[in-house]
Amino acid sequence: MKIWIALLVAALAAGAYAQTCSCDTMKWATCDGSPCTCSLLIGNNVKQTLDCKRLVPKCFLMKAEMYRKLKGQDTRTGGKPVETAFVDNDGIYDPECENDGKFKAKQCNNTEECWCVNSAGVRRTDKGDKSIKCDKLVETYFVRLQLTHKPVTTPVDTKGLKTAIADAIHKRYDNFNKDMVANVEYDADSRMIVVDVKKPMGDRKSDLTQLAYYMEKDVKVLPLFKDQEKFEPTVGGQKLEMENILVYYVDEEAPTFTMRHLSGGIIAVIVVVVLAVVAGLLVLFFAKKRQNQRYNKAQQREMEPM
Ligand SMILES: *[C@@H]1O[C@H](CO)[C@@H](O)[C@H](O)[C@H]1NC(C)=O
């Protein structure tokens, strides 16, 4: 029994170690194994092993940046604003609405398959059957609008960008509160404008999801407005025409999708625990067997004199 416990403790310790296998000094590094080793992709199938206790040499960083740029991966801007952010991978469905136009928390698209949505109507749970429970409609309080603009002749004036974007949003989307345009970042190489729109948690007066939907249509399809104008902020006297948009949703409560891919750390934990349990059971089995053998021999010896 003692061995069993010792093995389990060892497994948990190994697990805790595996989970912290990450690189503090380089966010693009991939880490795996125990002992934990981290590496950075700096070319096609060229990996550079890193010492994550130290700053990464600049030459490696530059190589990695060039490689990512070549691959069209972001080098600075964009991506998930927080780990719990998610995008709409389902697209449109036939929703059930409340009388005031809000989404019902549970949606089934006229099928037997149902799921829970946030206030933007975007699925935030796995799909289930009709018995799935959605306690309440969870509010989206933060959207990241990741816009790409068409090529321009003169470089974009980044100083005036935030104001220009906030003004354009205010003007086009029903006097939207400019203060909620919390942050605007720009990456010239990828022509990407990242607009973070945030309201205070608990705020139920303003709605970010209409803004995001109207803008998505403006940029990707055709405007929902009658006027058919474009969402075209004027920055430094230059009009920025948009080419693409990706919306990230951040809800007041984290979504509950099951993990689609287990990270290396968690797999390591599972493997170690399973091995420990198997080893423990084997040890128990053989210990019992030996005990029985000894018992039988003793019994035989006692029988002999008779
Ligand atoms: C909803 O149903 C329609 C038509 O049956 C289908 O085209 C669409 O993909 C469904 N949407 C989702 C999110 O399941």
XYZ file of C-alpha atoms and ligand atoms in Angstrom:
320
model
C 0.000 0.000 0.000
C 2.855 2.365 0.906
C 4.406 1.907 -2.522
C 1.119 2.735 -4.132
C 0.808 6.001 -2.229
C 4.429 6.883 -2.939
C 3.852 6.328 -6.646
C 0.738 8.459 -6.624
C 2.553 11.299 -4.870
C 5.358 11.037 -7.417
C 2.786 11.148 -10.217
C 1.124 14.266 -8.808
C 4.491 15.959 -8.377
C 5.406 15.096 -11.952
C 2.024 16.423 -13.042
C 2.477 19.735 -11.287
C 5.870 20.011 -12.924
C 4.578 19.167 -16.383
C 1.827 21.758 -16.155
C 4.258 24.584 -15.580
C 6.239 23.581 -18.643
C 6.133 26.893 -20.498
C 8.510 29.620 -21.560
C 8.431 32.870 -19.593
C 10.713 34.795 -21.899
C 9.175 33.844 -25.257
C 5.451 33.607 -25.872
C 5.837 31.896 -29.263
C 7.947 29.042 -27.860
C 6.527 25.544 -27.672
C 7.467 23.518 -24.627
C 7.123 19.843 -23.938
C 8.474 16.848 -22.097
C 10.057 16.293 -18.727
C 12.470 17.739 -18.109
C 10.687 20.605 -19.807
C 12.392 21.787 -22.971
C 11.264 24.726 -25.056
C 11.998 25.570 -28.646
C 11.237 28.306 -31.110
C 10.458 27.833 -34.775
C 12.903 29.973 -36.757
C 12.535 28.425 -40.197
C 10.800 25.615 -42.036
C 11.193 22.737 -39.560
C 14.109 24.553 -37.951
C 13.746 24.628 -34.206
C 15.962 26.573 -31.858
C 16.152 25.202 -28.321
C 15.736 27.982 -25.772
C 16.862 28.674 -22.249
C 13.688 30.215 -20.870
C 15.360 31.385 -17.677
C 17.192 33.915 -19.839
C 16.156 36.475 -22.397
C 16.253 34.957 -25.854
C 19.157 36.200 -28.037
C 17.954 38.901 -30.382
C 19.209 37.076 -33.458
C 16.882 34.140 -32.703
C 14.015 36.536 -32.037
C 14.542 38.279 -35.367
C 14.713 34.977 -37.197
C 11.478 33.868 -35.539
C 9.794 37.184 -36.400
C 10.851 36.942 -40.043
C 9.639 33.361 -40.206
C 6.267 34.214 -38.679
C 5.830 37.130 -41.045
C 6.582 34.847 -43.968
C 3.957 32.415 -42.691
C 1.415 35.195 -42.263
C 1.288 34.683 -38.522
C 0.912 37.722 -36.369
C 4.052 39.100 -34.875
C 2.659 41.734 -32.575
C -1.009 42.533 -32.890
C -4.208 40.579 -32.965
C -5.201 37.148 -31.800
C -7.224 36.288 -28.739
C -7.389 39.245 -26.340
C -7.647 36.828 -23.400
C -7.461 33.057 -23.123
C -11.234 32.743 -22.723
C -12.068 34.687 -25.902
C -13.704 32.775 -28.734
C -14.908 33.282 -32.278
C -18.118 32.251 -34.004
C -17.327 29.070 -35.891
C -20.959 28.092 -36.475
C -22.291 30.992 -38.471
C -25.925 31.842 -38.817
C -28.860 29.809 -37.464
C -32.550 30.431 -36.891
C -32.579 31.789 -33.319
C -35.302 32.030 -30.700
C -35.688 35.583 -29.409
C -37.192 37.162 -26.314
C -39.863 39.794 -26.830
C -37.300 42.564 -26.385
C -34.995 41.109 -29.039
C -32.510 39.406 -26.773
C -31.425 35.870 -27.552
C -32.900 33.049 -25.520
C -30.028 31.403 -23.659
C -30.790 28.020 -25.196
C -30.864 27.631 -28.970
C -31.672 24.603 -31.110
C -31.950 25.925 -34.706
C -35.219 23.982 -35.104
C -33.391 20.717 -34.531
C -32.962 18.185 -31.730
C -29.466 19.517 -31.129
C -29.225 22.412 -28.691
C -26.556 24.619 -27.142
C -26.186 27.714 -24.945
C -25.336 31.115 -26.369
C -24.038 34.437 -25.065
C -25.778 37.779 -25.523
C -24.291 37.910 -29.042
C -26.075 34.657 -29.854
C -22.749 32.883 -30.297
C -22.459 29.319 -29.015
C -20.500 29.115 -25.761
C -21.042 25.455 -24.820
C -20.748 22.127 -26.562
C -23.804 21.006 -28.482
C -26.128 18.681 -26.599
C -29.631 17.304 -26.871
C -32.877 19.087 -26.019
C -32.373 18.550 -22.287
C -29.315 20.829 -22.138
C -29.583 23.417 -19.333
C -28.724 27.063 -19.937
C -29.298 28.876 -16.641
C -29.080 32.384 -18.016
C -27.938 34.433 -20.964
C -24.282 35.260 -20.295
C -23.383 38.783 -21.351
C -20.625 39.588 -23.830
C -18.907 42.614 -22.313
C -15.855 42.806 -24.552
C -15.423 42.315 -28.288
C -12.214 42.489 -30.247
C -12.802 43.663 -33.811
C -9.801 42.592 -35.816
C -9.969 44.625 -39.009
C -7.740 44.446 -42.052
C -7.693 47.455 -44.334
C -6.969 47.562 -48.035
C -3.530 48.755 -49.173
C -2.983 52.509 -48.893
C -0.717 54.922 -50.681
C 0.566 56.847 -47.661
C 1.418 55.130 -44.365
C -1.395 55.167 -41.812
C -1.086 57.873 -39.184
C -1.064 55.741 -36.041
C -1.301 58.713 -33.684
C -4.718 59.733 -34.917
C -5.930 56.188 -35.452
C -7.778 55.551 -32.213
C -9.733 58.788 -32.379
C -10.530 58.246 -36.035
C -11.833 54.727 -35.399
C -13.872 55.807 -32.375
C -15.370 58.701 -34.359
C -16.243 56.473 -37.301
C -17.887 53.916 -35.007
C -19.792 56.648 -33.193
C -21.059 58.124 -36.440
C -22.035 54.940 -38.227
C -23.434 52.788 -35.412
C -26.182 54.762 -33.704
C -24.027 57.205 -31.715
C -22.113 54.363 -30.114
C -20.355 55.518 -26.951
C -16.789 56.417 -27.955
C -15.512 55.763 -24.442
C -16.112 52.068 -24.968
C -13.509 51.980 -27.701
C -10.948 50.986 -25.109
C -7.885 50.313 -27.177
C -6.734 50.409 -30.801
C -3.577 48.724 -32.028
C -2.084 48.791 -35.467
C 0.303 46.609 -37.407
C 1.397 48.143 -40.684
C 2.853 44.972 -42.193
C -0.340 42.984 -41.898
C -2.531 46.103 -42.377
C -4.323 45.071 -39.230
C -6.280 47.356 -36.937
C -7.245 45.721 -33.663
C -10.139 47.515 -31.982
C -11.054 46.490 -28.434
C -14.554 47.543 -27.435
C -15.357 47.060 -23.781
C -18.146 47.965 -21.415
C -18.084 47.627 -17.627
C -19.063 44.176 -16.394
C -22.659 44.199 -15.256
C -23.648 46.960 -17.698
C -26.943 45.942 -19.299
C -27.783 49.262 -20.943
C -25.304 49.223 -23.776
C -24.953 46.420 -26.255
C -21.750 45.563 -28.086
C -23.192 42.780 -30.162
C -25.245 44.939 -32.521
C -22.217 47.085 -33.281
C -20.150 43.967 -34.021
C -22.818 42.448 -36.255
C -23.478 45.606 -38.259
C -19.761 46.104 -38.713
C -19.240 42.497 -39.782
C -21.875 42.943 -42.468
C -20.465 46.319 -43.508
C -17.029 44.847 -44.034
C -17.675 41.291 -45.163
C -20.954 41.260 -47.029
C -23.142 44.269 -47.667
C -24.292 46.921 -45.208
C -27.535 46.271 -43.334
C -28.163 50.019 -43.436
C -30.225 51.403 -46.237
C -27.518 53.899 -47.155
C -25.033 51.200 -48.293
C -22.095 53.372 -47.315
C -18.923 51.704 -46.163
C -17.348 51.656 -42.745
C -14.473 53.847 -43.814
C -12.647 55.740 -41.088
C -10.740 58.807 -42.235
C -7.253 58.781 -40.749
C -4.965 61.718 -41.406
C -7.032 62.801 -44.404
C -6.878 59.306 -45.864
C -9.875 56.962 -46.076
C -9.254 53.443 -44.873
C -11.303 50.910 -46.742
C -11.763 47.637 -44.882
C -11.148 44.258 -46.394
C -11.800 41.774 -43.613
C -12.958 41.470 -40.018
C -12.715 38.822 -37.323
C -14.652 39.201 -34.088
C -13.535 37.722 -30.763
C -16.113 37.524 -27.991
C -15.285 37.742 -24.299
C -18.153 36.914 -21.935
C -18.630 37.822 -18.298
C -18.219 34.109 -17.582
C -15.777 31.845 -19.388
C -17.317 29.545 -21.997
C -17.530 25.831 -21.226
C -16.376 24.212 -24.445
C -14.562 20.988 -23.703
C -10.891 21.117 -24.587
C -10.486 20.136 -28.182
C -6.811 19.397 -27.864
C -5.128 18.433 -24.643
C -1.920 20.297 -24.108
C 1.318 18.367 -23.747
C 1.444 19.080 -20.029
C -1.951 17.587 -19.323
C -1.232 14.531 -21.459
C 1.979 14.023 -19.454
C -0.032 14.133 -16.213
C -2.541 11.608 -17.488
C 0.152 9.217 -18.735
C 2.087 9.381 -15.474
C -1.032 8.836 -13.350
C -2.135 5.860 -15.452
C 1.347 4.316 -15.279
C 1.439 4.839 -11.508
C -1.936 3.161 -11.040
C -0.946 0.188 -13.220
C 2.394 -0.180 -11.392
C 0.631 0.038 -8.031
C -1.862 -2.643 -8.985
C 0.901 -4.951 -10.222
C 2.844 -4.492 -6.985
C -0.272 -5.279 -4.955
C -1.012 -8.333 -7.083
C 2.462 -9.844 -6.689
C 2.632 -9.041 -2.986
C -0.646 -10.885 -2.444
C 0.523 -13.828 -4.533
C 3.753 -14.202 -2.569
C 1.858 -14.021 0.699
C -0.458 -16.795 -0.441
C 2.468 -18.951 -1.511
C 4.137 -18.553 1.877
C 0.885 -19.364 3.625
C 0.429 -22.519 1.568
C 3.984 -23.701 2.316
C 3.509 -23.121 6.032
C 0.287 -25.061 5.925
C 2.007 -27.929 4.127
C 4.796 -28.063 6.710
C 2.287 -28.203 9.544
C 0.549 -31.060 7.832
C 3.744 -33.149 7.422
C 4.064 -34.703 10.922
C 0.599 -36.107 10.616
C -29.189 25.758 -38.743
O -30.018 25.111 -39.694
C -29.768 25.504 -41.014
C -30.815 24.872 -41.911
O -31.323 23.689 -41.380
C -28.356 25.126 -41.407
O -28.095 25.500 -42.732
C -27.385 25.809 -40.468
O -26.070 25.413 -40.748
C -27.718 25.495 -39.020
N -26.872 26.295 -38.158
C -26.265 25.831 -37.063
C -25.424 26.789 -36.312
O -26.366 24.684 -36.652
